[in-house]
PDB file of C-alpha atoms in Angstrom:
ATOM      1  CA  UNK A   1      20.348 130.076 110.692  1.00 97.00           C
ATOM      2  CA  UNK A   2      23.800 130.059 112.256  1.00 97.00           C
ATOM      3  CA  UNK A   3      26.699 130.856 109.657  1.00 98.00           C
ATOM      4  CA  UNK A   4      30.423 129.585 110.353  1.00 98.00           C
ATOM      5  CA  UNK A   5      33.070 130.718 107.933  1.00 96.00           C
ATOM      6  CA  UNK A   6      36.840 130.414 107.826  1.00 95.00           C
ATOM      7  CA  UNK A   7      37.632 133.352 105.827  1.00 83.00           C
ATOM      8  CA  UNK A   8      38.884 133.000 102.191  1.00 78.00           C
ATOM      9  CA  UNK A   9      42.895 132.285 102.764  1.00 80.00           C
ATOM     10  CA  UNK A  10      43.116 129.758 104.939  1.00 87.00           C
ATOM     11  CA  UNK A  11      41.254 126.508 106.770  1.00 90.00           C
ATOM     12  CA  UNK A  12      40.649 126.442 109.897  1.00 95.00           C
ATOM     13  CA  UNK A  13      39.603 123.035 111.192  1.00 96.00           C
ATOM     14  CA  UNK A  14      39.371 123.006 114.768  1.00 96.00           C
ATOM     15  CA  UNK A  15      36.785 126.061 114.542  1.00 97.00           C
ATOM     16  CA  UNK A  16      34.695 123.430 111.851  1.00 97.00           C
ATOM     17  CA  UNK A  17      34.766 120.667 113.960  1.00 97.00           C
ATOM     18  CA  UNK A  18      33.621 122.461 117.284  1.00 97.00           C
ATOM     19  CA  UNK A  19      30.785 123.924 116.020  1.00 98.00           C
ATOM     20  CA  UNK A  20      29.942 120.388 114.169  1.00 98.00           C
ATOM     21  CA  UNK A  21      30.131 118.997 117.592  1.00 97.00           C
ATOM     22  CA  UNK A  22      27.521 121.953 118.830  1.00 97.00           C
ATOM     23  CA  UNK A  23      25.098 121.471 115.994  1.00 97.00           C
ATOM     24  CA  UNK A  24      24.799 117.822 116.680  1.00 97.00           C
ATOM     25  CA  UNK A  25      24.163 118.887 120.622  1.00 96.00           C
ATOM     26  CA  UNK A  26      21.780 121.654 118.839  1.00 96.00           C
ATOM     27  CA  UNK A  27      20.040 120.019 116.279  1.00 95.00           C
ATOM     28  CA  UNK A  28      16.936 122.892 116.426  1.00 96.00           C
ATOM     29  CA  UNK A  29      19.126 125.453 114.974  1.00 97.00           C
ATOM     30  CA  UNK A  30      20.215 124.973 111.358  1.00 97.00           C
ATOM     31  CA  UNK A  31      23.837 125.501 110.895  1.00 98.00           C
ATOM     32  CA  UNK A  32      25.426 126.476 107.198  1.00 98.00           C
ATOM     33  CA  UNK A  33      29.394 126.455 107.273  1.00 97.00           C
ATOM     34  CA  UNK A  34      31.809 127.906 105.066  1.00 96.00           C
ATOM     35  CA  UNK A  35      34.711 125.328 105.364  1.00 96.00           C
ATOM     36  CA  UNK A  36      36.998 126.906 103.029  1.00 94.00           C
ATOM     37  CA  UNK A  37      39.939 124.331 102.330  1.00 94.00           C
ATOM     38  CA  UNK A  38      40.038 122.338 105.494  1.00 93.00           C
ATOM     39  CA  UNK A  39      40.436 118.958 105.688  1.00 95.00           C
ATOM     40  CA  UNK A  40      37.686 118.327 107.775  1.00 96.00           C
ATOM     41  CA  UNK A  41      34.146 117.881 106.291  1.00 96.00           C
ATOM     42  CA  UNK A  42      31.211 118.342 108.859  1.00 97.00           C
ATOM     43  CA  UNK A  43      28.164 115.663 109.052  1.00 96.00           C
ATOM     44  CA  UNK A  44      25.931 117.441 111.423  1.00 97.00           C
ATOM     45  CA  UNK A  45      25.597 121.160 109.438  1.00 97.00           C
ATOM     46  CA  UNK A  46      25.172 121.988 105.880  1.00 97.00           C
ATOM     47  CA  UNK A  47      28.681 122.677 103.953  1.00 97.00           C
ATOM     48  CA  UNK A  48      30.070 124.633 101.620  1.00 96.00           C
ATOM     49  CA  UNK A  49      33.736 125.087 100.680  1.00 96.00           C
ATOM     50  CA  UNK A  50      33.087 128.307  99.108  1.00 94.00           C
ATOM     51  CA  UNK A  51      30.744 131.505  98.389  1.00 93.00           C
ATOM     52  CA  UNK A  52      31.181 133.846  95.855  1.00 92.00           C
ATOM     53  CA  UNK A  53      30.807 137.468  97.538  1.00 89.00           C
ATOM     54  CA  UNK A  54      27.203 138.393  96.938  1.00 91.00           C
ATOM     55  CA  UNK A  55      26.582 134.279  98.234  1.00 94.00           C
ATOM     56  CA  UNK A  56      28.396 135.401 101.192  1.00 93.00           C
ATOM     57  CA  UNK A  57      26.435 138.797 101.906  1.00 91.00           C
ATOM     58  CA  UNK A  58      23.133 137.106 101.248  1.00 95.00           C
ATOM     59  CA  UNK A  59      24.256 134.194 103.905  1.00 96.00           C
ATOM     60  CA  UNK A  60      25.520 136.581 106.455  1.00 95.00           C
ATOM     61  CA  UNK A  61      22.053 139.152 106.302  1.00 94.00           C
ATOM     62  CA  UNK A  62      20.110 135.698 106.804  1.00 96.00           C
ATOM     63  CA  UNK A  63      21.786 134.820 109.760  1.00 96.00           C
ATOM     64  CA  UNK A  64      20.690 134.855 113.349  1.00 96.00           C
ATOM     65  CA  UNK A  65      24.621 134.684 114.275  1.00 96.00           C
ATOM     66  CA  UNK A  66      28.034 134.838 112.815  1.00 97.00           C
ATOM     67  CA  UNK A  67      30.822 132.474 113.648  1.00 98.00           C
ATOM     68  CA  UNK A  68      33.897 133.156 112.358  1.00 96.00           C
ATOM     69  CA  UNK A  69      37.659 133.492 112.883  1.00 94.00           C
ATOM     70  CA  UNK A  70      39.097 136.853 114.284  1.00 91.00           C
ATOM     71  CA  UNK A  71      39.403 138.251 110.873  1.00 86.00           C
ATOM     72  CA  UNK A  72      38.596 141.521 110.062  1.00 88.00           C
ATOM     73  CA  UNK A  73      36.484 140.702 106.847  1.00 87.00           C
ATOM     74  CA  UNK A  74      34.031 138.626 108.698  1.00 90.00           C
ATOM     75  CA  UNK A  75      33.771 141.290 111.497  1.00 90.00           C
ATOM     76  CA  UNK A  76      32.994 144.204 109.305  1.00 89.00           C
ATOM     77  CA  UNK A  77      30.596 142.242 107.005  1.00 90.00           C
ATOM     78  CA  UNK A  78      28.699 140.875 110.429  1.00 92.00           C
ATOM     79  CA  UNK A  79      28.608 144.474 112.045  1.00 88.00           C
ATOM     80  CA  UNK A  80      27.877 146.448 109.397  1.00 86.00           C
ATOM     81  CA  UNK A  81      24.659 144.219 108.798  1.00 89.00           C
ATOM     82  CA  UNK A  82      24.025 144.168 112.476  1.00 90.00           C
ATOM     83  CA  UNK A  83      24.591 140.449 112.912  1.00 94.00           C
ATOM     84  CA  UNK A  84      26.364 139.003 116.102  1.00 95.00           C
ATOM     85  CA  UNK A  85      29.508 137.678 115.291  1.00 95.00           C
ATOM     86  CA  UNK A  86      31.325 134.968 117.854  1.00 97.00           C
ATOM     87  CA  UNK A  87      35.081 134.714 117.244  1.00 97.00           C
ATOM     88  CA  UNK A  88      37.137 132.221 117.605  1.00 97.00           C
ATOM     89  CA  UNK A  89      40.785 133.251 116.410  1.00 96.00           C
ATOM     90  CA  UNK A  90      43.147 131.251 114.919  1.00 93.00           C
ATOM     91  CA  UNK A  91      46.354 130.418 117.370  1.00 93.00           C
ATOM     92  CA  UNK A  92      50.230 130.146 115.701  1.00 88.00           C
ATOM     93  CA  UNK A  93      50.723 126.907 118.425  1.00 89.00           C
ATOM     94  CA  UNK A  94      48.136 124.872 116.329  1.00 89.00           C
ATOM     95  CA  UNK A  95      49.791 125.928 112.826  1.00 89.00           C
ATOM     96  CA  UNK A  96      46.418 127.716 112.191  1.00 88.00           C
ATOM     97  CA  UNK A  97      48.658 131.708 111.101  1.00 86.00           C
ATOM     98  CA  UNK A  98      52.048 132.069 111.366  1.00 86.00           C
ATOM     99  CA  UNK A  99      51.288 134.748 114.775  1.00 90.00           C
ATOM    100  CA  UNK A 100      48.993 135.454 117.411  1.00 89.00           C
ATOM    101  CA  UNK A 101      47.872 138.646 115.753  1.00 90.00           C
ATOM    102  CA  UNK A 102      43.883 136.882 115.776  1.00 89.00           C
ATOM    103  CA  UNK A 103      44.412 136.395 119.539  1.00 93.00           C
ATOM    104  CA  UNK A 104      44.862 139.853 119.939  1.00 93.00           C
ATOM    105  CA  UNK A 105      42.391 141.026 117.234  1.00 92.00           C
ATOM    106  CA  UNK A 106      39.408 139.115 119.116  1.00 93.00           C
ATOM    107  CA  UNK A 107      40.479 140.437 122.611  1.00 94.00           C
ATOM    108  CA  UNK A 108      39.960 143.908 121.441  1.00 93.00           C
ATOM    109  CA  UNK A 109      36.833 143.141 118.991  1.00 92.00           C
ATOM    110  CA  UNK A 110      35.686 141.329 122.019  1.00 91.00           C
ATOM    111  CA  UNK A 111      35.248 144.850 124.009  1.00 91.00           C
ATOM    112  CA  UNK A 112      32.614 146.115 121.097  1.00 89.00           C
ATOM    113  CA  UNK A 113      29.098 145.355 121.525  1.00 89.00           C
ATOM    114  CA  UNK A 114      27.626 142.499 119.504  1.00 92.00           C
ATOM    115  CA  UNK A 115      30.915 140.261 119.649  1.00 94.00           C
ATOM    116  CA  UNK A 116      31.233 137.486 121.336  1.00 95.00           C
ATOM    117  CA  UNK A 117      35.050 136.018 121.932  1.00 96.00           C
ATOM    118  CA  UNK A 118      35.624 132.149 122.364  1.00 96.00           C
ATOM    119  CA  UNK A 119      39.683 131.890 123.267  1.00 95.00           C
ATOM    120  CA  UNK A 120      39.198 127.987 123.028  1.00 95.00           C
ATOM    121  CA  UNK A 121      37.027 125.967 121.721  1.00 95.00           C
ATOM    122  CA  UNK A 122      35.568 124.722 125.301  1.00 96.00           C
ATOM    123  CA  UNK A 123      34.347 128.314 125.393  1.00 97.00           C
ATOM    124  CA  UNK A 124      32.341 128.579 122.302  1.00 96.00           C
ATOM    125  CA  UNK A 125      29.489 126.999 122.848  1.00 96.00           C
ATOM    126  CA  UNK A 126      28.893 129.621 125.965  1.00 96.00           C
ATOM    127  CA  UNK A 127      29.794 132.339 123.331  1.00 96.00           C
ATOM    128  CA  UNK A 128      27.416 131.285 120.991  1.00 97.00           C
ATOM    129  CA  UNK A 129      24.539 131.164 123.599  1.00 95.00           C
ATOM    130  CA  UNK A 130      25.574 134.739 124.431  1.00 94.00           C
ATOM    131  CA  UNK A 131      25.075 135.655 121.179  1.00 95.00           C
ATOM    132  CA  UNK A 132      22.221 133.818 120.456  1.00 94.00           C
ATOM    133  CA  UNK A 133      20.297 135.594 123.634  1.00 93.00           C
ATOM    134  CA  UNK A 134      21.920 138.897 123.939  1.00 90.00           C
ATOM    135  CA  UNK A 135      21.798 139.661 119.540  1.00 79.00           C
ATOM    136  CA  UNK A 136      24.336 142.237 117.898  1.00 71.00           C
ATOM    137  CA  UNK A 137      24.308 146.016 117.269  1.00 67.00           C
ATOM    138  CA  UNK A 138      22.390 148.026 114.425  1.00 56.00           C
ATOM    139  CA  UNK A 139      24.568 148.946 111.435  1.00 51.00           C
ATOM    140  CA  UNK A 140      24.015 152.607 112.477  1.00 50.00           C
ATOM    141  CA  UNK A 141      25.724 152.242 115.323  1.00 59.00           C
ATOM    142  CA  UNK A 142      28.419 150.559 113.191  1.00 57.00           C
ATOM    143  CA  UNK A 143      28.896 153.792 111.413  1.00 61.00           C
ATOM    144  CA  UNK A 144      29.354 156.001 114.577  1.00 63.00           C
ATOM    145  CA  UNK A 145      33.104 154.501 114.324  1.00 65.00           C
ATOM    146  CA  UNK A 146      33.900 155.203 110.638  1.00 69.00           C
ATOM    147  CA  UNK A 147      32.006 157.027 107.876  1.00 72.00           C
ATOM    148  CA  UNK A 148      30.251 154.826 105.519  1.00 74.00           C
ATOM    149  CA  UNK A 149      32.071 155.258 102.116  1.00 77.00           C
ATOM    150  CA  UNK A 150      35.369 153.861 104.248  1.00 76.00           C
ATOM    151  CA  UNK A 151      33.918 150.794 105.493  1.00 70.00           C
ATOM    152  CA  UNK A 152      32.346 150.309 102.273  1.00 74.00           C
ATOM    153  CA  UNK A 153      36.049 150.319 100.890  1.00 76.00           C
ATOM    154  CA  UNK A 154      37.296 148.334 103.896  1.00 72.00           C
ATOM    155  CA  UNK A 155      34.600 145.662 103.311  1.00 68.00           C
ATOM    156  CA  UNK A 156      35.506 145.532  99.256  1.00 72.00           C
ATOM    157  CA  UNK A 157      39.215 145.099  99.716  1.00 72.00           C
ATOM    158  CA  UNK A 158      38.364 142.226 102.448  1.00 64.00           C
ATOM    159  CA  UNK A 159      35.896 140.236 100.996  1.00 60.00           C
ATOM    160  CA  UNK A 160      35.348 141.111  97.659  1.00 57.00           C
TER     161      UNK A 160
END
């Protein structure tokens, strides 16, 4: 199973409908999205504007992949449960955050191993393949960048 999510503040549209588009062109992969508030409403992939926390854990440990927007929430959860996560961040120009700060946030994520960075949406279905075929990193080597009981905190004050 593929999970898209939007995060928990804002919609984020143009990340739904792309991957829509790519589970209709990949209908042998089943694709659960997290659409938050958006106005769009996907027809090709399961839906869901919500999940409460522990929903969104259990969704995320299931998954083959994560997509998601550049936020830090969605990153940690992914890594820390050694899931691939492809990012697509939200850009001020399309109204999507008031900056750029995702742009910058996925070019750096985008270094680690395990994430996958799609600047546009013409360049996430390649970033998904990626993912798909080259998988993410173990949660122990998660912790080699911060000791558990921090991320734990991190993760809590994100998504929680």
């Amino acid at each position: 199973m593929i999970f898209v999510t939007v995060g928990s503040i804002m919609a984020f549209d143009r990340l739904i409908c792309a991957m829509d588009k790519w589970a209709q062109e990949h209908s042998e992969y089943e694709v659960l999205a997290q659409i938050g508030d958006g106005n769009y409403q996907p027809n090709r992939m399961r839906w869901m504007r919500t999940l409460t926390p522990s929903m969104f854990n259990d969704t995320v440990r299931n998954a083959a992949i994560v997509v998601a927007h550049a936020g830090m929430g969605s990153y940690l959860v992914a890594t820390e449960m050694g899931k691939p996560i492809v990012l697509l961040p939200r850009r001020a120009a399309n109204r999507e955050h008031t900056t750029d700060h995702q742009v910058h946030t996925a070019q750096w994520l985008g270094k680690k191993p395990g994430v996958y960075v799609a600047l546009s949406e013409d360049e996430l279905e390649c970033a998904v393949e990626r993912a798909l075929a080259e998988g993410g990193i173990a949660a122990s080597e998660f912790e080699r960048f911060a000791p558990q009981p921090l991320l734990s905190r991190v993760r809590q004050f994100l998504v929680e």
